[in-house]
mmCIF file of C-alpha atoms in Angstrom:
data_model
loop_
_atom_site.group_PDB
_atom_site.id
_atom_site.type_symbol
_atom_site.label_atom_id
_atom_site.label_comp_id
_atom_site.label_asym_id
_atom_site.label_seq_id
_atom_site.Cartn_x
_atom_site.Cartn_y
_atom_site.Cartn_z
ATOM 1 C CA UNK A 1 -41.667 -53.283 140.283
ATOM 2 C CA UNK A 2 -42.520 -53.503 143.860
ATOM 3 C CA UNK A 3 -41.411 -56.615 145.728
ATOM 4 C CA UNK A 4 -44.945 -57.281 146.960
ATOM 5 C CA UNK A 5 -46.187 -57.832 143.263
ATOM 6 C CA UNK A 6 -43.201 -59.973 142.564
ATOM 7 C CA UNK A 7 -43.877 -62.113 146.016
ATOM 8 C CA UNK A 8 -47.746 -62.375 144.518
ATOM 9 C CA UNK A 9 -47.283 -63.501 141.236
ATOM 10 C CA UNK A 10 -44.088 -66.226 142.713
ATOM 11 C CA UNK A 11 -46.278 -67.691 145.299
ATOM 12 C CA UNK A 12 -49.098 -67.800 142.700
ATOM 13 C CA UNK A 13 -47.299 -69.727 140.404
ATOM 14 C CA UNK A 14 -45.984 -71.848 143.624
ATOM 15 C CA UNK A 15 -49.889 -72.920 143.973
ATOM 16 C CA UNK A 16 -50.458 -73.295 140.592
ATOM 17 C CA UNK A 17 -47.734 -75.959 140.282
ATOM 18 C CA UNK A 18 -48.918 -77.715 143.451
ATOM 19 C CA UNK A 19 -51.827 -78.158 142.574
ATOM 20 C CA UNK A 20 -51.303 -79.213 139.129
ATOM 21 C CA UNK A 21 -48.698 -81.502 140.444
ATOM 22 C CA UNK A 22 -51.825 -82.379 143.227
ATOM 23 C CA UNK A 23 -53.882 -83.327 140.539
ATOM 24 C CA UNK A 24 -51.284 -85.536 138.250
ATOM 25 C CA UNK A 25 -50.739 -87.159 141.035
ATOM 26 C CA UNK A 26 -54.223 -88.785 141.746
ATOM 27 C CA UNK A 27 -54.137 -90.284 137.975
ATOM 28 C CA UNK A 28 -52.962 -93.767 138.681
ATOM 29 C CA UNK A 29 -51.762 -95.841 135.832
ATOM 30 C CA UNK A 30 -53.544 -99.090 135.517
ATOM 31 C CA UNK A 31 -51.804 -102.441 136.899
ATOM 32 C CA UNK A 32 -50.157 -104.325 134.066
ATOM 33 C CA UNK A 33 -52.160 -107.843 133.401
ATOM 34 C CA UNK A 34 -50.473 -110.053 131.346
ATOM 35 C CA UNK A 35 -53.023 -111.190 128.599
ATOM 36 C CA UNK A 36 -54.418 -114.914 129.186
ATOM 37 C CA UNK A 37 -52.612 -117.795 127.340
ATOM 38 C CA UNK A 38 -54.424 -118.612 124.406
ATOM 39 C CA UNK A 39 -56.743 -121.618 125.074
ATOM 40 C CA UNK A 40 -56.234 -123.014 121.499
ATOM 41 C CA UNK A 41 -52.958 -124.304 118.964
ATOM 42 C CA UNK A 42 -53.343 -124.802 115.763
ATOM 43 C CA UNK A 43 -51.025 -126.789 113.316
ATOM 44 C CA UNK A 44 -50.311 -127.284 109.394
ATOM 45 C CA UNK A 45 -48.812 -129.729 107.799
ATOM 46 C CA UNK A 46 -48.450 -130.023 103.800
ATOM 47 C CA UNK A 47 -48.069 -133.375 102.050
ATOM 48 C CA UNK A 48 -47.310 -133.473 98.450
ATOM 49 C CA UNK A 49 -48.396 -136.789 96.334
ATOM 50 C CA UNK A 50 -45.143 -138.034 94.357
ATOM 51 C CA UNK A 51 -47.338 -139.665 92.014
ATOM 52 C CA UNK A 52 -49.559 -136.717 91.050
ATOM 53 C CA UNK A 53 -47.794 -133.466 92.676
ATOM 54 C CA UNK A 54 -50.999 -132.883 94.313
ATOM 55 C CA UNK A 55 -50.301 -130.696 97.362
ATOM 56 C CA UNK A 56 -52.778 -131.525 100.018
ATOM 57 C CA UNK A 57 -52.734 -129.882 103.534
ATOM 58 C CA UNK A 58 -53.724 -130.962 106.730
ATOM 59 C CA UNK A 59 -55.325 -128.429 109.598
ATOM 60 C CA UNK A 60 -55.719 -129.378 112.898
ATOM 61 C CA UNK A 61 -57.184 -126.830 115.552
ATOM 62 C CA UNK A 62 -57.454 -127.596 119.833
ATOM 63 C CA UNK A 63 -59.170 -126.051 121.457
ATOM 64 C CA UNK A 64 -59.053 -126.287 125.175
ATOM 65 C CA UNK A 65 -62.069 -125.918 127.640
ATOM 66 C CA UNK A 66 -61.181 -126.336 130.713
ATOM 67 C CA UNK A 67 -62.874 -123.922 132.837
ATOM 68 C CA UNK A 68 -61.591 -123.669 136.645
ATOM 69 C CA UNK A 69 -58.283 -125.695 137.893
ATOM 70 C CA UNK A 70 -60.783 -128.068 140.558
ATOM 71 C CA UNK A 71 -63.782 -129.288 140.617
ATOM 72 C CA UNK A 72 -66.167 -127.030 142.765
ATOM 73 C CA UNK A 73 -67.060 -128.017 146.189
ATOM 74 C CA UNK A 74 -70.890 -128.634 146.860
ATOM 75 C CA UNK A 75 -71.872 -126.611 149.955
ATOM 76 C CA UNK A 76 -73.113 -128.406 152.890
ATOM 77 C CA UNK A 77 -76.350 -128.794 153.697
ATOM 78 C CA UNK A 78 -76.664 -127.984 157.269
ATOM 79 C CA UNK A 79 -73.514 -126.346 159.075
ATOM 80 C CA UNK A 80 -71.712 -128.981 161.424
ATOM 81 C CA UNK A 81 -71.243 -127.219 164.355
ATOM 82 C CA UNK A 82 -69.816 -129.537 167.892
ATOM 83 C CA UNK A 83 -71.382 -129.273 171.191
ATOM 84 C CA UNK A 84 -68.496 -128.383 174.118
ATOM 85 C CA UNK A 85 -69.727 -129.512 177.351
ATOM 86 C CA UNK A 86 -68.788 -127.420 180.353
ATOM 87 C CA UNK A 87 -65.841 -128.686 182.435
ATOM 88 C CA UNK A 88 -65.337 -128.057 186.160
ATOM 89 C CA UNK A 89 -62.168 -128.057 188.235
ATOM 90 C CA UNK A 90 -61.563 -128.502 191.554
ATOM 91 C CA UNK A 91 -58.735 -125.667 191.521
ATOM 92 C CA UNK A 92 -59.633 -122.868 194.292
ATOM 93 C CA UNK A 93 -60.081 -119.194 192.829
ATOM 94 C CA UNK A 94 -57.699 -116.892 193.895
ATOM 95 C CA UNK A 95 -59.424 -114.254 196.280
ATOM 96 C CA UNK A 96 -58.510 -110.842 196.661
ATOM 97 C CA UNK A 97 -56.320 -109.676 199.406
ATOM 98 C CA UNK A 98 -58.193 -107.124 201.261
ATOM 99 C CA UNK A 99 -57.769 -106.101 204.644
#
């Protein structure tokens, strides 16, 4: 075989795999979110009658509602912006020293 073929087909490959690698590379896995807490509990208790040996049982579901951690803010009406009145000063400018 002639080295020039052999050179070809190696540097070839050598691109091939780049790019492949190139193109793995932009396909970002997704963040892990941990899934929300569940906003309900629910709870089960069984009571048996000693007179009859009726089991009865008791469900209780909460559910919880609460939407945002604070109450929102209403937005002012007008912005509040403060008038700065100029100030003078009797300090003398410096003046450039040209001769």
């Amino acid at each position: 075989m002639d080295i020039r073929l052999i050179f070809c087909i190696g540097m070839g490959a050598f691109v091939t795999y780049i790019g492949v690698v190139m193109l793995i590379t932009q396909f970002q896995r997704k963040p892990y979110i941990p899934p929300p807490k569940p906003n309900f509990t629910s709870r089960a208790t069984t009571v048996i009658d000693p007179k009859t040996g009726e089991k009865t049982t008791y469900r209780e579901i909460t559910v919880s509602t609460k939407f945002t951690s604070t109450e929102a803010t209403p937005p002012p009406s007008q912005p509040h912006l403060e008038a700065v009145e100029g100030q003078t000063s009797n300090v003398k400018r410096p003046t450039p020293n040209i001769q």
